[in-house]
Short mmCIF file of C-alpha atoms and ligand atoms in Angstrom, two decimals:
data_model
loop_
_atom_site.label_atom_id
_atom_site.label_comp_id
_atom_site.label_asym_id
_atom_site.label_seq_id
_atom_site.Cartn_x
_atom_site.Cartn_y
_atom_site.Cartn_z
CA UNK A 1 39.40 -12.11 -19.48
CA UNK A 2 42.20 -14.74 -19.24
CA UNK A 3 44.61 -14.16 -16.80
CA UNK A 4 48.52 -14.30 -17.42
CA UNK A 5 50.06 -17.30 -16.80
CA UNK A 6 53.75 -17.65 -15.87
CA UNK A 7 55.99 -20.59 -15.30
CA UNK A 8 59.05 -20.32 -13.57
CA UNK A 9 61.52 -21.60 -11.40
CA UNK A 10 61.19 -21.64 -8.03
CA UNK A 11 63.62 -19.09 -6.05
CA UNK A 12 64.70 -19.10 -2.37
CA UNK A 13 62.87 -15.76 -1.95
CA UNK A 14 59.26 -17.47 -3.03
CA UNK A 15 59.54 -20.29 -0.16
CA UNK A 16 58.00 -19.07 2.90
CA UNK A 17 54.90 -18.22 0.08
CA UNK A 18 55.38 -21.81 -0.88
CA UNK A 19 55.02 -23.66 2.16
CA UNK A 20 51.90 -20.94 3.00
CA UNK A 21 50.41 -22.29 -0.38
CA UNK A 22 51.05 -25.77 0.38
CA UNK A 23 49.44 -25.28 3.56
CA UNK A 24 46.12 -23.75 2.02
CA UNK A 25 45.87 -26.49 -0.75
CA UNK A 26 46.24 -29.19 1.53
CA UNK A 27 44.15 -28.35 4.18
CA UNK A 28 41.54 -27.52 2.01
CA UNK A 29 42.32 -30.90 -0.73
CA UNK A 30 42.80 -33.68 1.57
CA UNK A 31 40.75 -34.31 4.44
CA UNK A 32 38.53 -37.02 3.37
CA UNK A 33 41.35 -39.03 1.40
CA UNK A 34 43.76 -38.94 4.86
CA UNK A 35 43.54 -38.17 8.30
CA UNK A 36 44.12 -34.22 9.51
CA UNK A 37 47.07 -35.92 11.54
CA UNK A 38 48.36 -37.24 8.37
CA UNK A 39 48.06 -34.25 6.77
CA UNK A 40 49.92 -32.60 9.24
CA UNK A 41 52.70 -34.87 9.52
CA UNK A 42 53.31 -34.77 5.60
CA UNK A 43 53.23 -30.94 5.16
CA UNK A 44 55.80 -30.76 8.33
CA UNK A 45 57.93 -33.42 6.79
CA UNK A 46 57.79 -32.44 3.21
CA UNK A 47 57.47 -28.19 3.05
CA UNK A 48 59.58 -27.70 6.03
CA UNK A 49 61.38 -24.61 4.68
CA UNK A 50 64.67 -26.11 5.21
CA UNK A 51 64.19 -28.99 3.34
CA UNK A 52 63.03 -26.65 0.43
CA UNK A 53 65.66 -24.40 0.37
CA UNK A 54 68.23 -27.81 0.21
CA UNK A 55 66.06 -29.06 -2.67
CA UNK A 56 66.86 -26.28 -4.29
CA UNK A 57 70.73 -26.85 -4.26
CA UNK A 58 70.40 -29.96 -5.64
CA UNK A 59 71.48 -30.52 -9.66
CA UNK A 60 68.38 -33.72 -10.00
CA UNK A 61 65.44 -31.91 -9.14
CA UNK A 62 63.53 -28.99 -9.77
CA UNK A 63 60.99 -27.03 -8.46
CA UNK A 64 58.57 -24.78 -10.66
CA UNK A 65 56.18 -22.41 -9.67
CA UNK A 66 52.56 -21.31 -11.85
CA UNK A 67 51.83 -17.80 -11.30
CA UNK A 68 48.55 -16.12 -12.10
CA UNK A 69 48.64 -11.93 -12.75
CA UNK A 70 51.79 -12.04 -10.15
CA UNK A 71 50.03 -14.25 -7.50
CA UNK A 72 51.51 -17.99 -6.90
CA UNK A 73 48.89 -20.08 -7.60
CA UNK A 74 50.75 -23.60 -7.69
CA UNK A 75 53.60 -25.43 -8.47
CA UNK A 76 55.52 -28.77 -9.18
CA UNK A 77 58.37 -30.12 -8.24
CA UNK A 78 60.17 -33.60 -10.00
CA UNK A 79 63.61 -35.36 -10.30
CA UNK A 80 64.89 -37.92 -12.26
CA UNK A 81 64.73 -41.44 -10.52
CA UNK A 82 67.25 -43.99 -10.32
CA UNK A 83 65.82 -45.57 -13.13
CA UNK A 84 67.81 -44.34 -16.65
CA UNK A 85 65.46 -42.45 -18.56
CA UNK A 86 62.81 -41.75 -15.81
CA UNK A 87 61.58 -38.42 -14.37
CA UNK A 88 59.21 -38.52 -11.63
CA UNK A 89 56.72 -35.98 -10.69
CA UNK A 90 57.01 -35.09 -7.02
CA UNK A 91 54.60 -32.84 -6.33
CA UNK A 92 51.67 -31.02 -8.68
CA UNK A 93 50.07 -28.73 -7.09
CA UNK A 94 47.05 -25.75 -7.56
CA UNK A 95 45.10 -23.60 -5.25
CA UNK A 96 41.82 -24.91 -5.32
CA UNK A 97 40.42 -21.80 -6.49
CA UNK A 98 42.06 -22.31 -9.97
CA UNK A 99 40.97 -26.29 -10.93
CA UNK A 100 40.06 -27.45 -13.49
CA UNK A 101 41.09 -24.50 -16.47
CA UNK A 102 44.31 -26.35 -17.66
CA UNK A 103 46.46 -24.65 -15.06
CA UNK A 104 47.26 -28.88 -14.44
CA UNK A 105 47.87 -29.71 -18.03
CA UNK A 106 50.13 -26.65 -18.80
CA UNK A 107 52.69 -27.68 -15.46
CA UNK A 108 52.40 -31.47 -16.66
CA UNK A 109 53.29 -30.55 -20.10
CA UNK A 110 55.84 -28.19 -19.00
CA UNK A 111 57.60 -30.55 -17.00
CA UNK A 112 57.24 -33.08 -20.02
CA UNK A 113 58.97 -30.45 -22.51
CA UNK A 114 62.25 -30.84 -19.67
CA UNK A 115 62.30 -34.49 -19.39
CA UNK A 116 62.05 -34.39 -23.13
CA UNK A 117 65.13 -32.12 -23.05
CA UNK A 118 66.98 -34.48 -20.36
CA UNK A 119 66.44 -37.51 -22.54
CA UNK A 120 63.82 -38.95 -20.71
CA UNK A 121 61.06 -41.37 -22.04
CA UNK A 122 59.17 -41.44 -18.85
CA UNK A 123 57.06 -39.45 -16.42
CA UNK A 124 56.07 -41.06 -12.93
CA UNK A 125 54.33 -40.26 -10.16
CA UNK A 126 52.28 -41.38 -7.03
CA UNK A 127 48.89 -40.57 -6.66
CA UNK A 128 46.61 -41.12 -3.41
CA UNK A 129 44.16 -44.10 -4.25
CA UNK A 130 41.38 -42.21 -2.91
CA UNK A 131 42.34 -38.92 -4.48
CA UNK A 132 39.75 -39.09 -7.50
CA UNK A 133 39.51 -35.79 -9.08
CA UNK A 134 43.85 -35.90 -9.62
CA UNK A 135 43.74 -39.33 -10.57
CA UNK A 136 41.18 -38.11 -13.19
CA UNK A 137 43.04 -35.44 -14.05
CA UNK A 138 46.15 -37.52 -14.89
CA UNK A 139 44.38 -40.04 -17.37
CA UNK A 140 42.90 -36.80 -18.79
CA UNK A 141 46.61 -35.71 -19.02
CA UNK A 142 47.85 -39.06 -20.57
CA UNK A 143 49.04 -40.97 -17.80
CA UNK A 144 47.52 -44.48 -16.87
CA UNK A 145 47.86 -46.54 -13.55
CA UNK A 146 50.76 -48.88 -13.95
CA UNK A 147 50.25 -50.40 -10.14
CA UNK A 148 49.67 -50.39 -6.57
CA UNK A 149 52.28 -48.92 -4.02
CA UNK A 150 51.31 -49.72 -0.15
CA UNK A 151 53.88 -48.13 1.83
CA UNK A 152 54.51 -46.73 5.45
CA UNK A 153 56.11 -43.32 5.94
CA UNK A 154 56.33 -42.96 10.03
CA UNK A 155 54.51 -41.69 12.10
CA UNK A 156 52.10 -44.57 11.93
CA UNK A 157 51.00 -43.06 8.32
CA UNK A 158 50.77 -45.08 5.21
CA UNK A 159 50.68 -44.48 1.59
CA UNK A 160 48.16 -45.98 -0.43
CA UNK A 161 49.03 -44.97 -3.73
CA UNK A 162 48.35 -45.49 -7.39
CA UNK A 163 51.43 -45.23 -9.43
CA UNK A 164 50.47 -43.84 -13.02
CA UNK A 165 53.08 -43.04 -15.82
CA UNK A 166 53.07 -41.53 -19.19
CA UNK A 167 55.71 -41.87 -22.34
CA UNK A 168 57.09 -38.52 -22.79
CA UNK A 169 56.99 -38.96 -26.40
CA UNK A 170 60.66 -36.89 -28.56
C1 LIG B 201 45.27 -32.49 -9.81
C2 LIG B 201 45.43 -31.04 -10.29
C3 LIG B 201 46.91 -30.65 -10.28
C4 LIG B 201 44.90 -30.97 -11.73
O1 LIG B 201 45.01 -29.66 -12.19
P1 LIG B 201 43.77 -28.90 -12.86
O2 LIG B 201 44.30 -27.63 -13.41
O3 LIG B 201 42.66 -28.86 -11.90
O4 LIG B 201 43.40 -29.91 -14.06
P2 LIG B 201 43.18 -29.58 -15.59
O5 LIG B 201 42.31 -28.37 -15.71
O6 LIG B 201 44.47 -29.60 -16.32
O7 LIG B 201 42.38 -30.87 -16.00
C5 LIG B 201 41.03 -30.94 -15.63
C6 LIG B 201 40.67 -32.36 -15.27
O8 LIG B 201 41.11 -32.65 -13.95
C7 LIG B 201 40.07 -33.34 -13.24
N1 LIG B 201 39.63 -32.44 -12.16
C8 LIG B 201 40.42 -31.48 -11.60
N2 LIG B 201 39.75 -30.88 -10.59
C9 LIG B 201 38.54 -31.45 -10.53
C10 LIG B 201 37.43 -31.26 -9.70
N3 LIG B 201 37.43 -30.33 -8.72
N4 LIG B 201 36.33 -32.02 -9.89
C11 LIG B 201 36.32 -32.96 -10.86
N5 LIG B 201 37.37 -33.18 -11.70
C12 LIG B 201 38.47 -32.45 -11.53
C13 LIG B 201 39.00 -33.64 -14.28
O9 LIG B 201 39.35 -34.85 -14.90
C14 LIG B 201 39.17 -32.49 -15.23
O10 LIG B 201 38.71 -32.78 -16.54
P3 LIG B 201 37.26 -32.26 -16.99
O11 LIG B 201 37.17 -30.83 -16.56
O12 LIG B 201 37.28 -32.46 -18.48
O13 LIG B 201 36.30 -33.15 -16.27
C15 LIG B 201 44.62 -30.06 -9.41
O14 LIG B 201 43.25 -30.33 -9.53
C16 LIG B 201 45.03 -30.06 -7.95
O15 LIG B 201 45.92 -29.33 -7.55
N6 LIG B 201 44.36 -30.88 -7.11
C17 LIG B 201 44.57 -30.87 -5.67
C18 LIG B 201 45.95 -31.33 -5.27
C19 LIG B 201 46.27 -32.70 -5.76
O16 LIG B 201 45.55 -33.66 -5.53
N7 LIG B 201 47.41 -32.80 -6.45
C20 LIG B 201 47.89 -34.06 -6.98
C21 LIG B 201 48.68 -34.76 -5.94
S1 LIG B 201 49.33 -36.31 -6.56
#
């Protein structure tokens, strides 16, 4: 039996659930590719609810959520960069419980189908060095590693990143 898959925005309402998700999918995803401490300090910085709920004021980014029979199973968020014509993926995110069925695919190709729609020609996005099964799942998806990206963050934490990109084809 397939379960029904929904896309939709993210609303103020779903953010506590959210940053609970985030928690669970990070805790579980990461350690091994950076430090508990780092993981930590990342989902404090980026899922504090305020932050979230000011994301979602803003007019340049969006935040989408992937629900499965009701439940939220995932979600992305993205923004178009400084560059003209670029859209970056911020976050892309699934409960570990759901890998690896297309749940990945379907949220890159949604967010695609926008940036198509906001005359973009290019997706972005950084991607832990050491985080092989997303890194796979992004050349799967299309995208290929366009460089390096070294970069500190506070707290003592680096980023040691792959950036990959992908023509979003009209
Ligand atoms: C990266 C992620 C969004 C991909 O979504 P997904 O629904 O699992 O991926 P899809 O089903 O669309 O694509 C499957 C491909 O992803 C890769 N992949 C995903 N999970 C994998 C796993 N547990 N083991 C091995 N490969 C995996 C493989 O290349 C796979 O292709 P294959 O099955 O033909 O070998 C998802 O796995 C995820 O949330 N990972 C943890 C969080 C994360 O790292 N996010 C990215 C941060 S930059």
């Amino acid at each position: 039996m397939t379960d029904a898959v929904l896309i939709r925005p993210l609303r103020n309402e779903d953010v506590s659930a959210l940053a609970s998700l985030a928690r669970d999918i990070w805790r579980a995803h990461y350690p091994g590719i950076i430090s508990v401490a780092q993981i930590e300090y990342m989902l404090a910085e980026r899922y504090d609810e305020v932050v979230i709920h000011e994301e979602l004021t803003r007019r340049d980014l969006w935040w989408d959520v992937l629900m499965l029979d009701g439940a939220m199973k995932g979600y992305t968020s993205y923004f178009l960069t400084d560059i003209a014509g670029e859209m970056k993926i911020d976050k892309l995110y699934l409960h570990p419980g759901v890998h690896r069925r297309g749940y990945g695919g379907k949220l890159i190709d949604h967010v695609a189908a926008f940036a198509r729609k906001r005359d973009c020609q290019r997706l972005t996005l950084a991607v832990n060095r050491h985080n092989k099964t997303a890194i796979a799942a992004y050349l799967k998806h299309g995208f290929q590693i366009a460089e390096t990206s070294v970069r500190t963050i506070g707290g003592g934490f680096l980023m040691d990143d792959y950036i990959m990109t992908k023509a979003v084809n009209r």
